[in-house]
């Protein structure tokens, strides 16, 4: 986990934030740091505590322990100063089905006592325009599709000029076209200088639009930083393709490495369908061994490993050092083998 | 917790807000002062009275006097002293349709409709999920609670008024209207009679304020609006049942439904204001107690819907 | 956040404040003895000398004499022929308006209904909104001295006090208790305690306005009962002449109007019913015993319960509370529909049946004779010559 330097201005900062429901710890002491101006991906499998964290951030629910600062002010103490500058989509859109899209936005805008009523009409129109719902403005929300509701939810977050947007699964239920539109919307907002905090269980989404990301697993924050940092933080590893798996493993262990697993050709690795398997063919087993990144402190240089293997008479049919993909890292960190859509 | 006491942050100073990023969906400068204004309240009334359900309930209430009037019109004369009070006076004076209809709707129909509206206040928003969006707007929990109660209170005023006015209207169109005989035997003109009718509607509106506060509290306890509505209506029935048990006489003056039927005191000459005042004090007590409970519950509530 | 409990403070404080307010309000307002001390004789004199002929006030009556309360089905209330019994068993509120000896109006405030007695000069009107009936009678000239006759179904404190004081003799201890507050006025509390041990009456308390001498309330306490068996008192009172329009009564359009022939001499016994006077005149009760231990004996036939035959009185019999009788629950008036109710309340005892209340016992022998008195059953049986 890379600590974000505290010299940067932070739009969201949580310290030891925890939330307990009964005996279950839904959020377990997380320290989020979302730099101002970033597009921050909040990654995690369903049920990992992302939405609960967002609720705590927005003052919808009270933290069991820890604190939240939003736009530099403590929450929920300064809720009334902070929230007017924050647009949010929390756990999917929710509207009055018997009201039109525009009427729904009027309702939520009226709930904010800080915005002028005189400009309400224009702002609602602009927001609908921005998400491409102008044609359906007067249609009852009851008749909206899930994607339209999702867009209306984003429009609601854009009703007033915001400094921070918190979007919880903004592309849920959108078709590929809608997903693309949302992504470009987020990008254009980011260009305007708005900090965007996007939660998602889709890695691809985060990889495409985010500058930063954090990964949640079972209520804990397991990694956060820029995308580049996250990728690098993953340890490089050795990949050895050999028919002499047993001997090779002994050599690797002898060098102080830990062998992740010897996968017979054709069988999948326990952590998922790694790309290495395809190459293995029937040539033997594939061995993986993490290579400590800073090879200075007791790390073994790869060339030394090859030399040792060869010296031990191991038939090395393939040898590579590979960097872990963000996806594998995500999977490794969260320990979940779920659908990571490309 | 997550709400602030009113006025604690009365303003989000413009200087505090960094410059608006360019090219954003902006419709004007950020409001400097926070307003408690009627914007949200007007919006609340808009939502309440744009619901088909609200109109269905008001329509049901309006149907009561119409049914009574038509039934009396097509049937033979009601013998004196039979049926609900005032029923036998309708043929002589149409304005009594309003009084009879209010009398008939007090035990069930008015509490039922008010219970639905009051039970829906917070739980309905929670059920739809819109509560979280109102709160992050931010509406402010105390402000939202007040607005919600205000909306329920407006309905509590409108509901008996509908019964009274529809009753007077249908009565005037089907039966003669003239001087109205009060319970004391004295007669007053139709104009003053209409005034008394409105007074009764006001009495019932006050009577329903306590129930509205109970409904508001019930509504903060659950995210299932039907549950809050049902428990509110059930409580109104329980209160009336307890009020009918002579063994619990000591409890009767404390039941919120105890004075509901005492609106007849407004039909005496001179008007007996005692029950109006006692009832108002009792209802104010219920509003204070259940308002405080609703406050305690709502501002500490984790909004998870 | 950590002070979450602070948000619940109002929810605790508000009920606590209300409870405290109620508690303080219910404490008897005993601000020392605000009234100058008086002997019972002086208080009695105040009553005798009071000359408040004009007032408007609200009376509240409660009774707990051990009879079952009549079922009040919905807002409708009870049938009119049981009305007089209903007056005894349930709580009631009445408004009283007096202006001089000749103008009076009493309104018994029922649920969704009202019974009115209006007197203006010699004109006396009764009106019952329940069945929209009115009755009219012309009082004989000179009846003005007995303006109490118009006081109607709920006796005014003045009436009751006068009756009770009339029965005062050596049998009773009379004292002045701690001052009380009645209708917001400081009042003397005249307490009558029977000397006899053989009576159901524990004490009678009369509150007398400290400034005007007007009786403000009467309380009958029965032995072995914490709550007063019968209590009537003003809850609000102004000693000013009411609006003259209060005494102008014309029967409303559509009301059934009955004309009651003017009664002969007795202004104090004006039963509007036609049958009662005969029965009363024919068979007079005899009294055995004295004072609190008096037992009235009604010969067979007087107590016959006429079922539904008797004509209905538009108003309950104002003479039911005859001074000679300690309790107006005795027969002598119309008791048509109420009869069955009394039948239900009666229990079989040796020699007959007993109707027992906390103030009065009535023994009906199998041969039809009836004994009544504010005494235990044994005393009645003794008077009847049983055991």
PDB file of N, CA, C and O in Angstrom, chain B residues 50-110:
ATOM      1  N   UNK B  50     -49.458  15.330  -5.648  1.00  0.00           N
ATOM      2  CA  UNK B  50     -49.386  14.831  -7.010  1.00  0.00           C
ATOM      3  C   UNK B  50     -49.466  13.309  -7.038  1.00  0.00           C
ATOM      4  O   UNK B  50     -49.397  12.691  -8.083  1.00  0.00           O
ATOM      5  N   UNK B  51     -49.575  12.735  -5.856  1.00  0.00           N
ATOM      6  CA  UNK B  51     -49.714  11.271  -5.802  1.00  0.00           C
ATOM      7  C   UNK B  51     -51.143  10.886  -6.067  1.00  0.00           C
ATOM      8  O   UNK B  51     -52.069  11.487  -5.530  1.00  0.00           O
ATOM      9  N   UNK B  52     -51.303   9.851  -6.833  1.00  0.00           N
ATOM     10  CA  UNK B  52     -52.656   9.375  -7.095  1.00  0.00           C
ATOM     11  C   UNK B  52     -53.280   8.858  -5.799  1.00  0.00           C
ATOM     12  O   UNK B  52     -54.469   8.976  -5.572  1.00  0.00           O
ATOM     13  N   UNK B  53     -52.429   8.293  -4.944  1.00  0.00           N
ATOM     14  CA  UNK B  53     -52.938   7.723  -3.701  1.00  0.00           C
ATOM     15  C   UNK B  53     -53.605   8.799  -2.836  1.00  0.00           C
ATOM     16  O   UNK B  53     -54.663   8.575  -2.243  1.00  0.00           O
ATOM     17  N   UNK B  54     -52.982   9.967  -2.772  1.00  0.00           N
ATOM     18  CA  UNK B  54     -53.561  11.046  -1.979  1.00  0.00           C
ATOM     19  C   UNK B  54     -54.947  11.400  -2.492  1.00  0.00           C
ATOM     20  O   UNK B  54     -55.898  11.578  -1.723  1.00  0.00           O
ATOM     21  N   UNK B  55     -55.056  11.476  -3.795  1.00  0.00           N
ATOM     22  CA  UNK B  55     -56.356  11.838  -4.366  1.00  0.00           C
ATOM     23  C   UNK B  55     -57.375  10.736  -4.188  1.00  0.00           C
ATOM     24  O   UNK B  55     -58.569  10.998  -4.017  1.00  0.00           O
ATOM     25  N   UNK B  56     -56.886   9.490  -4.221  1.00  0.00           N
ATOM     26  CA  UNK B  56     -57.813   8.386  -3.987  1.00  0.00           C
ATOM     27  C   UNK B  56     -58.368   8.466  -2.574  1.00  0.00           C
ATOM     28  O   UNK B  56     -59.567   8.258  -2.335  1.00  0.00           O
ATOM     29  N   UNK B  57     -57.503   8.818  -1.629  1.00  0.00           N
ATOM     30  CA  UNK B  57     -57.972   8.901  -0.237  1.00  0.00           C
ATOM     31  C   UNK B  57     -58.938  10.066  -0.061  1.00  0.00           C
ATOM     32  O   UNK B  57     -59.976   9.943   0.605  1.00  0.00           O
ATOM     33  N   UNK B  58     -58.597  11.201  -0.660  1.00  0.00           N
ATOM     34  CA  UNK B  58     -59.502  12.345  -0.547  1.00  0.00           C
ATOM     35  C   UNK B  58     -60.821  12.030  -1.248  1.00  0.00           C
ATOM     36  O   UNK B  58     -61.894  12.443  -0.797  1.00  0.00           O
ATOM     37  N   UNK B  59     -60.729  11.294  -2.338  1.00  0.00           N
ATOM     38  CA  UNK B  59     -61.949  10.909  -3.049  1.00  0.00           C
ATOM     39  C   UNK B  59     -62.825  10.001  -2.192  1.00  0.00           C
ATOM     40  O   UNK B  59     -64.054  10.142  -2.152  1.00  0.00           O
ATOM     41  N   UNK B  60     -62.176   9.079  -1.483  1.00  0.00           N
ATOM     42  CA  UNK B  60     -62.935   8.198  -0.590  1.00  0.00           C
ATOM     43  C   UNK B  60     -63.626   9.010   0.489  1.00  0.00           C
ATOM     44  O   UNK B  60     -64.797   8.791   0.815  1.00  0.00           O
ATOM     45  N   UNK B  61     -62.884   9.961   1.034  1.00  0.00           N
ATOM     46  CA  UNK B  61     -63.481  10.801   2.078  1.00  0.00           C
ATOM     47  C   UNK B  61     -64.655  11.596   1.515  1.00  0.00           C
ATOM     48  O   UNK B  61     -65.692  11.750   2.159  1.00  0.00           O
ATOM     49  N   UNK B  62     -64.489  12.090   0.298  1.00  0.00           N
ATOM     50  CA  UNK B  62     -65.570  12.870  -0.310  1.00  0.00           C
ATOM     51  C   UNK B  62     -66.781  11.995  -0.607  1.00  0.00           C
ATOM     52  O   UNK B  62     -67.918  12.478  -0.633  1.00  0.00           O
ATOM     53  N   UNK B  63     -66.518  10.709  -0.807  1.00  0.00           N
ATOM     54  CA  UNK B  63     -67.629   9.810  -1.134  1.00  0.00           C
ATOM     55  C   UNK B  63     -68.541   9.592   0.066  1.00  0.00           C
ATOM     56  O   UNK B  63     -69.724   9.283  -0.102  1.00  0.00           O
ATOM     57  N   UNK B  64     -68.003   9.757   1.272  1.00  0.00           N
ATOM     58  CA  UNK B  64     -68.822   9.493   2.466  1.00  0.00           C
ATOM     59  C   UNK B  64     -70.040  10.411   2.526  1.00  0.00           C
ATOM     60  O   UNK B  64     -71.173   9.932   2.600  1.00  0.00           O
ATOM     61  N   UNK B  65     -69.868  11.743   2.485  1.00  0.00           N
ATOM     62  CA  UNK B  65     -71.055  12.592   2.505  1.00  0.00           C
ATOM     63  C   UNK B  65     -71.966  12.368   1.304  1.00  0.00           C
ATOM     64  O   UNK B  65     -73.199  12.443   1.435  1.00  0.00           O
ATOM     65  N   UNK B  66     -71.355  12.080   0.155  1.00  0.00           N
ATOM     66  CA  UNK B  66     -72.188  11.872  -1.039  1.00  0.00           C
ATOM     67  C   UNK B  66     -73.072  10.646  -0.847  1.00  0.00           C
ATOM     68  O   UNK B  66     -74.269  10.669  -1.117  1.00  0.00           O
ATOM     69  N   UNK B  67     -72.467   9.567  -0.339  1.00  0.00           N
ATOM     70  CA  UNK B  67     -73.248   8.345  -0.097  1.00  0.00           C
ATOM     71  C   UNK B  67     -74.356   8.616   0.910  1.00  0.00           C
ATOM     72  O   UNK B  67     -75.504   8.201   0.712  1.00  0.00           O
ATOM     73  N   UNK B  68     -74.002   9.327   1.977  1.00  0.00           N
ATOM     74  CA  UNK B  68     -75.015   9.600   3.007  1.00  0.00           C
ATOM     75  C   UNK B  68     -76.167  10.403   2.405  1.00  0.00           C
ATOM     76  O   UNK B  68     -77.344  10.070   2.580  1.00  0.00           O
ATOM     77  N   UNK B  69     -75.811  11.455   1.677  1.00  0.00           N
ATOM     78  CA  UNK B  69     -76.844  12.332   1.127  1.00  0.00           C
ATOM     79  C   UNK B  69     -77.743  11.576   0.162  1.00  0.00           C
ATOM     80  O   UNK B  69     -78.976  11.678   0.229  1.00  0.00           O
ATOM     81  N   UNK B  70     -77.116  10.793  -0.716  1.00  0.00           N
ATOM     82  CA  UNK B  70     -77.916  10.079  -1.700  1.00  0.00           C
ATOM     83  C   UNK B  70     -78.798   9.044  -1.008  1.00  0.00           C
ATOM     84  O   UNK B  70     -79.996   8.907  -1.326  1.00  0.00           O
ATOM     85  N   UNK B  71     -78.222   8.351  -0.022  1.00  0.00           N
ATOM     86  CA  UNK B  71     -79.000   7.331   0.676  1.00  0.00           C
ATOM     87  C   UNK B  71     -80.203   7.943   1.369  1.00  0.00           C
ATOM     88  O   UNK B  71     -81.310   7.410   1.312  1.00  0.00           O
ATOM     89  N   UNK B  72     -80.000   9.080   2.011  1.00  0.00           N
ATOM     90  CA  UNK B  72     -81.120   9.728   2.696  1.00  0.00           C
ATOM     91  C   UNK B  72     -82.143  10.235   1.687  1.00  0.00           C
ATOM     92  O   UNK B  72     -83.347  10.143   1.886  1.00  0.00           O
ATOM     93  N   UNK B  73     -81.651  10.708   0.550  1.00  0.00           N
ATOM     94  CA  UNK B  73     -82.541  11.282  -0.457  1.00  0.00           C
ATOM     95  C   UNK B  73     -83.469  10.215  -1.040  1.00  0.00           C
ATOM     96  O   UNK B  73     -84.657  10.454  -1.219  1.00  0.00           O
ATOM     97  N   UNK B  74     -82.901   9.053  -1.323  1.00  0.00           N
ATOM     98  CA  UNK B  74     -83.703   8.044  -2.004  1.00  0.00           C
ATOM     99  C   UNK B  74     -84.531   7.218  -1.029  1.00  0.00           C
ATOM    100  O   UNK B  74     -85.479   6.557  -1.435  1.00  0.00           O
ATOM    101  N   UNK B  75     -84.184   7.243   0.250  1.00  0.00           N
ATOM    102  CA  UNK B  75     -84.944   6.432   1.204  1.00  0.00           C
ATOM    103  C   UNK B  75     -86.005   7.291   1.861  1.00  0.00           C
ATOM    104  O   UNK B  75     -86.036   8.504   1.716  1.00  0.00           O
ATOM    105  N   UNK B  76     -86.863   6.620   2.582  1.00  0.00           N
ATOM    106  CA  UNK B  76     -87.907   7.359   3.265  1.00  0.00           C
ATOM    107  C   UNK B  76     -87.304   8.086   4.460  1.00  0.00           C
ATOM    108  O   UNK B  76     -86.159   7.877   4.824  1.00  0.00           O
ATOM    109  N   UNK B  77     -88.116   8.938   5.071  1.00  0.00           N
ATOM    110  CA  UNK B  77     -87.625   9.791   6.144  1.00  0.00           C
ATOM    111  C   UNK B  77     -87.040   8.946   7.274  1.00  0.00           C
ATOM    112  O   UNK B  77     -87.550   7.887   7.620  1.00  0.00           O
ATOM    113  N   UNK B  78     -85.948   9.422   7.809  1.00  0.00           N
ATOM    114  CA  UNK B  78     -85.318   8.741   8.929  1.00  0.00           C
ATOM    115  C   UNK B  78     -86.071   9.121  10.192  1.00  0.00           C
ATOM    116  O   UNK B  78     -86.248  10.300  10.476  1.00  0.00           O
ATOM    117  N   UNK B  79     -86.539   8.131  10.947  1.00  0.00           N
ATOM    118  CA  UNK B  79     -87.222   8.490  12.189  1.00  0.00           C
ATOM    119  C   UNK B  79     -86.267   9.191  13.152  1.00  0.00           C
ATOM    120  O   UNK B  79     -85.074   8.891  13.182  1.00  0.00           O
ATOM    121  N   UNK B  80     -86.812  10.098  13.911  1.00  0.00           N
ATOM    122  CA  UNK B  80     -85.980  10.889  14.814  1.00  0.00           C
ATOM    123  C   UNK B  80     -85.256   9.986  15.798  1.00  0.00           C
ATOM    124  O   UNK B  80     -85.817   9.036  16.319  1.00  0.00           O
ATOM    125  N   UNK B  81     -84.017  10.278  16.056  1.00  0.00           N
ATOM    126  CA  UNK B  81     -83.271   9.554  17.062  1.00  0.00           C
ATOM    127  C   UNK B  81     -82.712   8.236  16.585  1.00  0.00           C
ATOM    128  O   UNK B  81     -82.074   7.528  17.342  1.00  0.00           O
ATOM    129  N   UNK B  82     -82.944   7.903  15.323  1.00  0.00           N
ATOM    130  CA  UNK B  82     -82.397   6.645  14.813  1.00  0.00           C
ATOM    131  C   UNK B  82     -81.145   6.913  14.007  1.00  0.00           C
ATOM    132  O   UNK B  82     -80.960   7.975  13.435  1.00  0.00           O
ATOM    133  N   UNK B  83     -80.258   5.898  13.935  1.00  0.00           N
ATOM    134  CA  UNK B  83     -79.053   6.038  13.152  1.00  0.00           C
ATOM    135  C   UNK B  83     -78.084   6.992  13.807  1.00  0.00           C
ATOM    136  O   UNK B  83     -78.288   7.420  14.937  1.00  0.00           O
ATOM    137  N   UNK B  84     -76.998   7.313  13.102  1.00  0.00           N
ATOM    138  CA  UNK B  84     -76.024   8.240  13.669  1.00  0.00           C
ATOM    139  C   UNK B  84     -76.687   9.581  13.971  1.00  0.00           C
ATOM    140  O   UNK B  84     -77.682   9.949  13.335  1.00  0.00           O
ATOM    141  N   UNK B  85     -76.144  10.274  14.958  1.00  0.00           N
ATOM    142  CA  UNK B  85     -76.690  11.575  15.312  1.00  0.00           C
ATOM    143  C   UNK B  85     -76.756  12.457  14.070  1.00  0.00           C
ATOM    144  O   UNK B  85     -75.929  12.336  13.177  1.00  0.00           O
ATOM    145  N   UNK B  86     -77.706  13.298  14.033  1.00  0.00           N
ATOM    146  CA  UNK B  86     -77.912  14.299  12.970  1.00  0.00           C
ATOM    147  C   UNK B  86     -78.470  13.724  11.681  1.00  0.00           C
ATOM    148  O   UNK B  86     -78.884  14.466  10.805  1.00  0.00           O
ATOM    149  N   UNK B  87     -78.488  12.381  11.554  1.00  0.00           N
ATOM    150  CA  UNK B  87     -78.931  11.813  10.290  1.00  0.00           C
ATOM    151  C   UNK B  87     -80.377  12.219   9.993  1.00  0.00           C
ATOM    152  O   UNK B  87     -80.740  12.498   8.859  1.00  0.00           O
ATOM    153  N   UNK B  88     -81.172  12.276  11.071  1.00  0.00           N
ATOM    154  CA  UNK B  88     -82.592  12.590  10.877  1.00  0.00           C
ATOM    155  C   UNK B  88     -82.827  14.059  10.553  1.00  0.00           C
ATOM    156  O   UNK B  88     -83.924  14.448  10.188  1.00  0.00           O
ATOM    157  N   UNK B  89     -81.791  14.881  10.692  1.00  0.00           N
ATOM    158  CA  UNK B  89     -81.980  16.315  10.419  1.00  0.00           C
ATOM    159  C   UNK B  89     -81.676  16.672   8.971  1.00  0.00           C
ATOM    160  O   UNK B  89     -81.899  17.794   8.555  1.00  0.00           O
ATOM    161  N   UNK B  90     -81.106  15.707   8.260  1.00  0.00           N
ATOM    162  CA  UNK B  90     -80.612  16.035   6.925  1.00  0.00           C
ATOM    163  C   UNK B  90     -81.725  16.485   6.008  1.00  0.00           C
ATOM    164  O   UNK B  90     -81.588  17.453   5.253  1.00  0.00           O
ATOM    165  N   UNK B  91     -82.877  15.795   6.087  1.00  0.00           N
ATOM    166  CA  UNK B  91     -83.949  16.154   5.169  1.00  0.00           C
ATOM    167  C   UNK B  91     -84.444  17.567   5.434  1.00  0.00           C
ATOM    168  O   UNK B  91     -84.954  18.223   4.532  1.00  0.00           O
ATOM    169  N   UNK B  92     -84.284  18.027   6.674  1.00  0.00           N
ATOM    170  CA  UNK B  92     -84.719  19.390   6.968  1.00  0.00           C
ATOM    171  C   UNK B  92     -83.671  20.416   6.553  1.00  0.00           C
ATOM    172  O   UNK B  92     -83.987  21.541   6.197  1.00  0.00           O
ATOM    173  N   UNK B  93     -82.401  20.007   6.674  1.00  0.00           N
ATOM    174  CA  UNK B  93     -81.348  20.959   6.383  1.00  0.00           C
ATOM    175  C   UNK B  93     -80.124  20.225   5.830  1.00  0.00           C
ATOM    176  O   UNK B  93     -79.520  19.407   6.509  1.00  0.00           O
ATOM    177  N   UNK B  94     -79.796  20.554   4.598  1.00  0.00           N
ATOM    178  CA  UNK B  94     -78.718  19.849   3.911  1.00  0.00           C
ATOM    179  C   UNK B  94     -77.360  20.008   4.549  1.00  0.00           C
ATOM    180  O   UNK B  94     -76.481  19.170   4.360  1.00  0.00           O
ATOM    181  N   UNK B  95     -77.172  21.072   5.323  1.00  0.00           N
ATOM    182  CA  UNK B  95     -75.856  21.296   5.919  1.00  0.00           C
ATOM    183  C   UNK B  95     -75.491  20.179   6.894  1.00  0.00           C
ATOM    184  O   UNK B  95     -74.322  19.954   7.186  1.00  0.00           O
ATOM    185  N   UNK B  96     -76.508  19.481   7.388  1.00  0.00           N
ATOM    186  CA  UNK B  96     -76.228  18.405   8.338  1.00  0.00           C
ATOM    187  C   UNK B  96     -75.532  17.225   7.681  1.00  0.00           C
ATOM    188  O   UNK B  96     -74.993  16.364   8.370  1.00  0.00           O
ATOM    189  N   UNK B  97     -75.554  17.170   6.340  1.00  0.00           N
ATOM    190  CA  UNK B  97     -74.810  16.104   5.665  1.00  0.00           C
ATOM    191  C   UNK B  97     -73.336  16.198   6.053  1.00  0.00           C
ATOM    192  O   UNK B  97     -72.685  15.192   6.354  1.00  0.00           O
ATOM    193  N   UNK B  98     -72.823  17.431   6.067  1.00  0.00           N
ATOM    194  CA  UNK B  98     -71.419  17.622   6.431  1.00  0.00           C
ATOM    195  C   UNK B  98     -71.137  17.137   7.839  1.00  0.00           C
ATOM    196  O   UNK B  98     -70.146  16.436   8.085  1.00  0.00           O
ATOM    197  N   UNK B  99     -72.025  17.500   8.781  1.00  0.00           N
ATOM    198  CA  UNK B  99     -71.815  17.107  10.178  1.00  0.00           C
ATOM    199  C   UNK B  99     -71.894  15.595  10.321  1.00  0.00           C
ATOM    200  O   UNK B  99     -71.031  14.957  10.949  1.00  0.00           O
ATOM    201  N   UNK B 100     -72.923  14.999   9.729  1.00  0.00           N
ATOM    202  CA  UNK B 100     -73.093  13.551   9.831  1.00  0.00           C
ATOM    203  C   UNK B 100     -71.894  12.835   9.216  1.00  0.00           C
ATOM    204  O   UNK B 100     -71.379  11.863   9.775  1.00  0.00           O
ATOM    205  N   UNK B 101     -71.452  13.325   8.060  1.00  0.00           N
ATOM    206  CA  UNK B 101     -70.335  12.664   7.382  1.00  0.00           C
ATOM    207  C   UNK B 101     -69.072  12.752   8.235  1.00  0.00           C
ATOM    208  O   UNK B 101     -68.319  11.781   8.338  1.00  0.00           O
ATOM    209  N   UNK B 102     -68.857  13.889   8.889  1.00  0.00           N
ATOM    210  CA  UNK B 102     -67.668  14.002   9.736  1.00  0.00           C
ATOM    211  C   UNK B 102     -67.773  13.057  10.922  1.00  0.00           C
ATOM    212  O   UNK B 102     -66.811  12.403  11.303  1.00  0.00           O
ATOM    213  N   UNK B 103     -68.986  12.987  11.470  1.00  0.00           N
ATOM    214  CA  UNK B 103     -69.208  12.075  12.601  1.00  0.00           C
ATOM    215  C   UNK B 103     -68.908  10.637  12.203  1.00  0.00           C
ATOM    216  O   UNK B 103     -68.253   9.894  12.941  1.00  0.00           O
ATOM    217  N   UNK B 104     -69.368  10.276  11.008  1.00  0.00           N
ATOM    218  CA  UNK B 104     -69.184   8.904  10.557  1.00  0.00           C
ATOM    219  C   UNK B 104     -67.714   8.616  10.259  1.00  0.00           C
ATOM    220  O   UNK B 104     -67.220   7.512  10.479  1.00  0.00           O
ATOM    221  N   UNK B 105     -66.989   9.629   9.762  1.00  0.00           N
ATOM    222  CA  UNK B 105     -65.620   9.352   9.330  1.00  0.00           C
ATOM    223  C   UNK B 105     -64.599   9.472  10.454  1.00  0.00           C
ATOM    224  O   UNK B 105     -63.443   9.112  10.266  1.00  0.00           O
ATOM    225  N   UNK B 106     -65.022   9.959  11.621  1.00  0.00           N
ATOM    226  CA  UNK B 106     -64.051  10.136  12.706  1.00  0.00           C
ATOM    227  C   UNK B 106     -63.444   8.814  13.189  1.00  0.00           C
ATOM    228  O   UNK B 106     -62.233   8.716  13.329  1.00  0.00           O
ATOM    229  N   UNK B 107     -64.227   7.783  13.439  1.00  0.00           N
ATOM    230  CA  UNK B 107     -63.615   6.598  14.046  1.00  0.00           C
ATOM    231  C   UNK B 107     -62.623   5.880  13.143  1.00  0.00           C
ATOM    232  O   UNK B 107     -61.628   5.376  13.620  1.00  0.00           O
ATOM    233  N   UNK B 108     -62.896   5.839  11.843  1.00  0.00           N
ATOM    234  CA  UNK B 108     -62.010   5.031  11.003  1.00  0.00           C
ATOM    235  C   UNK B 108     -61.416   5.779   9.820  1.00  0.00           C
ATOM    236  O   UNK B 108     -60.206   5.809   9.646  1.00  0.00           O
ATOM    237  N   UNK B 109     -62.271   6.417   9.023  1.00  0.00           N
ATOM    238  CA  UNK B 109     -61.774   6.913   7.742  1.00  0.00           C
ATOM    239  C   UNK B 109     -60.732   8.004   7.903  1.00  0.00           C
ATOM    240  O   UNK B 109     -59.697   7.993   7.232  1.00  0.00           O
ATOM    241  N   UNK B 110     -60.977   8.949   8.783  1.00  0.00           N
ATOM    242  CA  UNK B 110     -59.995  10.022   8.958  1.00  0.00           C
ATOM    243  C   UNK B 110     -58.691   9.491   9.546  1.00  0.00           C
ATOM    244  O   UNK B 110     -57.615   9.777   9.010  1.00  0.00           O
TER     245      UNK B 110
END
